[in-house]
Amino acid sequence: MRALKLHGLYVITPDDADGARFLARVSQALESSNLGGWAALQYRNKLATPAQRLAQAHALTALARHHGIPIIINDDVELALRVQADGVHLGRLDGGLAEARRRLPGRVLGASCHDSLAAARAAVAAGADYVAFGAVYASRTKPAAVRAPLALFRDARSLGVPLVAIGGIDEGNAEAVIRAGADAIAVISALFDAPDVAARARALANLFNHSRSATP
């Protein structure tokens, strides 16, 4: 397992069947990344065709590299290998963490663990570099998702890997999540539903940095 520094805003791309609009929205979000406060960009677009997924993954890998942001592919080891992404993120139902670790030596491997510390321990044992818990709050992206209490982040510090919080996080509640022990906050709707995506990305990154610097 590699030592990973994951700290800040973890942006997950939105579901969008319009390829041009999709790339434009993500490009807008990345405009603020040079100001700091970003952890990673995860490519996830459930409405894309296989051909679109390959093209978009290539485009986002190049874009993320230009901005100096790690690019993570959601649930697709093959795609991560094809576009030479920095890593892959697997859900609990996707399986194959140990196999993904074998196929992606030296690259980032993340795992969704929902509300389970036991699942997180197993993921780390299988080679995960970071784990994600959530939904922390009610999520528009996954309204039926299991809820993860903030206390879980305190308990999970002993895992020794970065902790990512996901689910319903926005400017109004991000500070509480960071103070609870999350190293990174993952956002989709809170960013891409904003009328000004670039401004919202700046605000979210600044809120994270402010919250961390204010922690005693």
C-alpha positions as semicolon CSV with decimal commas, in nm:
position;residue;x (nm);y (nm);z (nm)
1;M;0,000;0,000;0,000
2;R;0,136;0,345;-0,094
3;A;0,150;0,638;0,147
4;L;-0,111;0,881;0,017
5;K;-0,168;1,245;0,098
6;L;-0,531;1,320;0,016
7;H;-0,647;1,652;0,157
8;G;-0,914;1,892;0,036
9;L;-1,192;1,900;-0,221
10;Y;-1,259;1,566;-0,393
11;V;-1,468;1,640;-0,702
12;I;-1,679;1,364;-0,858
13;T;-1,804;1,438;-1,207
14;P;-2,181;1,459;-1,271
15;D;-2,399;1,227;-1,476
16;D;-2,455;1,401;-1,809
17;A;-2,540;1,249;-2,148
18;D;-2,430;1,567;-2,328
19;G;-2,058;1,514;-2,378
20;A;-1,969;1,872;-2,466
21;R;-2,164;2,013;-2,172
22;F;-2,010;1,752;-1,941
23;L;-1,653;1,848;-2,028
24;A;-1,732;2,219;-2,012
25;R;-1,875;2,187;-1,660
26;V;-1,575;1,993;-1,533
27;S;-1,337;2,240;-1,697
28;Q;-1,515;2,523;-1,515
29;A;-1,470;2,345;-1,183
30;L;-1,099;2,298;-1,245
31;E;-1,045;2,669;-1,312
32;S;-0,994;2,727;-0,940
33;S;-0,769;2,428;-0,873
34;N;-0,451;2,634;-0,908
35;L;-0,554;2,818;-0,590
36;G;-0,512;2,499;-0,386
37;G;-0,752;2,309;-0,167
38;W;-0,814;2,026;-0,413
39;A;-0,760;1,658;-0,335
40;A;-0,860;1,477;-0,656
41;L;-1,097;1,453;-0,951
42;Q;-1,296;1,133;-0,995
43;Y;-1,442;1,046;-1,335
44;R;-1,792;0,903;-1,296
45;N;-2,060;0,947;-1,563
46;K;-2,329;0,679;-1,555
47;L;-2,507;0,830;-1,858
48;A;-2,209;0,804;-2,094
49;T;-2,182;0,536;-2,361
50;P;-1,872;0,312;-2,361
51;A;-1,722;0,521;-2,642
52;Q;-1,798;0,842;-2,454
53;R;-1,647;0,700;-2,136
54;L;-1,319;0,627;-2,309
55;A;-1,306;0,967;-2,479
56;Q;-1,407;1,154;-2,164
57;A;-1,161;0,964;-1,947
58;H;-0,879;1,048;-2,188
59;A;-0,984;1,414;-2,197
60;L;-1,017;1,445;-1,820
61;T;-0,687;1,270;-1,758
62;A;-0,512;1,526;-1,977
63;L;-0,707;1,812;-1,817
64;A;-0,636;1,697;-1,462
65;R;-0,267;1,652;-1,538
66;H;-0,257;2,005;-1,681
67;H;-0,393;2,137;-1,351
68;G;-0,179;1,907;-1,136
69;I;-0,478;1,722;-0,990
70;P;-0,486;1,341;-0,944
71;I;-0,745;1,173;-1,170
72;I;-0,933;0,872;-1,032
73;I;-1,160;0,646;-1,240
74;N;-1,480;0,518;-1,081
75;D;-1,539;0,142;-1,080
76;D;-1,335;0,054;-1,390
77;V;-0,983;-0,085;-1,360
78;E;-0,958;-0,148;-1,735
79;L;-1,044;0,213;-1,815
80;A;-0,797;0,340;-1,557
81;L;-0,525;0,133;-1,722
82;R;-0,618;0,244;-2,075
83;V;-0,602;0,615;-1,999
84;Q;-0,314;0,583;-1,750
85;A;-0,515;0,742;-1,472
86;D;-0,367;0,795;-1,128
87;G;-0,599;0,538;-0,974
88;V;-0,940;0,380;-0,940
89;H;-1,222;0,395;-0,687
90;L;-1,429;0,082;-0,620
91;G;-1,763;0,048;-0,443
92;R;-1,843;-0,225;-0,193
93;L;-2,044;-0,416;-0,453
94;D;-1,777;-0,386;-0,722
95;G;-1,541;-0,628;-0,548
96;G;-1,192;-0,712;-0,653
97;L;-0,992;-0,475;-0,432
98;A;-0,704;-0,719;-0,400
99;E;-0,709;-0,787;-0,775
100;A;-0,722;-0,415;-0,850
101;R;-0,425;-0,363;-0,620
102;R;-0,234;-0,633;-0,809
103;R;-0,313;-0,476;-1,145
104;L;-0,250;-0,118;-1,037
105;P;0,077;-0,129;-0,842
106;G;0,187;0,215;-0,735
107;R;-0,144;0,378;-0,826
108;V;-0,417;0,507;-0,599
109;L;-0,686;0,262;-0,488
110;G;-0,994;0,391;-0,307
111;A;-1,289;0,204;-0,161
112;S;-1,645;0,297;-0,062
113;C;-1,727;0,163;0,284
114;H;-2,063;0,336;0,349
115;D;-2,113;0,323;0,728
116;S;-1,893;0,023;0,808
117;L;-1,564;0,047;0,995
118;A;-1,521;-0,329;0,950
119;A;-1,549;-0,289;0,572
120;A;-1,292;-0,011;0,586
121;R;-1,049;-0,231;0,778
122;A;-1,095;-0,507;0,520
123;A;-1,043;-0,260;0,236
124;V;-0,718;-0,132;0,384
125;A;-0,601;-0,490;0,438
126;A;-0,674;-0,559;0,069
127;G;-0,460;-0,264;-0,038
128;A;-0,686;0,044;-0,036
129;D;-0,497;0,373;-0,009
130;Y;-0,802;0,563;0,117
131;V;-1,158;0,485;0,221
132;A;-1,482;0,678;0,174
133;F;-1,774;0,690;0,417
134;G;-2,126;0,814;0,343
135;A;-2,382;0,928;0,278
136;V;-2,303;1,166;0,560
137;Y;-2,616;1,370;0,485
138;A;-2,917;1,311;0,261
139;S;-2,790;1,289;-0,095
140;R;-2,967;1,396;-0,413
141;T;-2,737;1,171;-0,616
142;K;-2,818;0,860;-0,408
143;P;-3,127;0,937;-0,196
144;A;-3,155;0,580;-0,063
145;A;-2,791;0,558;0,045
146;V;-2,703;0,431;0,392
147;R;-2,620;0,717;0,631
148;A;-2,278;0,732;0,798
149;P;-2,253;0,915;1,133
150;L;-1,985;1,180;1,177
151;A;-1,849;0,987;1,477
152;L;-1,734;0,720;1,231
153;F;-1,454;0,947;1,109
154;R;-1,311;0,978;1,459
155;D;-1,321;0,601;1,503
156;A;-1,161;0,544;1,162
157;R;-0,852;0,756;1,230
158;S;-0,681;0,441;1,356
159;L;-0,685;0,298;1,002
160;G;-0,392;0,519;0,909
161;V;-0,525;0,612;0,563
162;P;-0,702;0,926;0,437
163;L;-1,077;0,940;0,499
164;V;-1,315;1,081;0,238
165;A;-1,667;1,195;0,328
166;I;-1,944;1,184;0,069
167;G;-2,317;1,244;0,052
168;G;-2,511;1,569;0,078
169;I;-2,206;1,780;0,164
170;D;-2,228;2,151;0,079
171;E;-2,097;2,488;0,197
172;G;-2,336;2,485;0,490
173;N;-2,225;2,156;0,648
174;A;-1,872;2,093;0,515
175;E;-1,703;2,251;0,816
176;A;-1,867;2,004;1,055
177;V;-1,757;1,712;0,837
178;I;-1,397;1,829;0,824
179;R;-1,388;1,891;1,198
180;A;-1,521;1,539;1,252
181;G;-1,203;1,403;1,093
182;A;-1,256;1,382;0,717
183;D;-0,941;1,447;0,516
184;A;-1,138;1,520;0,200
185;I;-1,496;1,605;0,112
186;A;-1,650;1,458;-0,204
187;V;-1,908;1,666;-0,388
188;I;-2,123;1,629;-0,697
189;S;-2,456;1,816;-0,678
190;A;-2,329;2,087;-0,443
191;L;-2,081;2,183;-0,712
192;F;-2,234;2,104;-1,049
193;D;-2,586;2,224;-0,969
194;A;-2,447;2,569;-0,888
195;P;-2,517;2,853;-1,136
196;D;-2,144;2,939;-1,129
197;V;-1,947;2,615;-1,105
198;A;-1,607;2,783;-1,089
199;A;-1,712;3,012;-0,804
200;R;-1,868;2,726;-0,610
201;A;-1,550;2,518;-0,646
202;R;-1,346;2,807;-0,508
203;A;-1,587;2,851;-0,218
204;L;-1,584;2,482;-0,126
205;A;-1,204;2,458;-0,138
206;N;-1,170;2,777;0,065
207;L;-1,421;2,651;0,320
208;F;-1,220;2,332;0,363
209;N;-0,895;2,524;0,410
210;H;-1,059;2,766;0,653
211;S;-1,208;2,481;0,855
212;R;-0,877;2,296;0,874
213;S;-0,677;2,605;0,971
214;A;-0,931;2,688;1,241
215;T;-0,896;2,345;1,402
216;P;-0,691;2,368;1,725
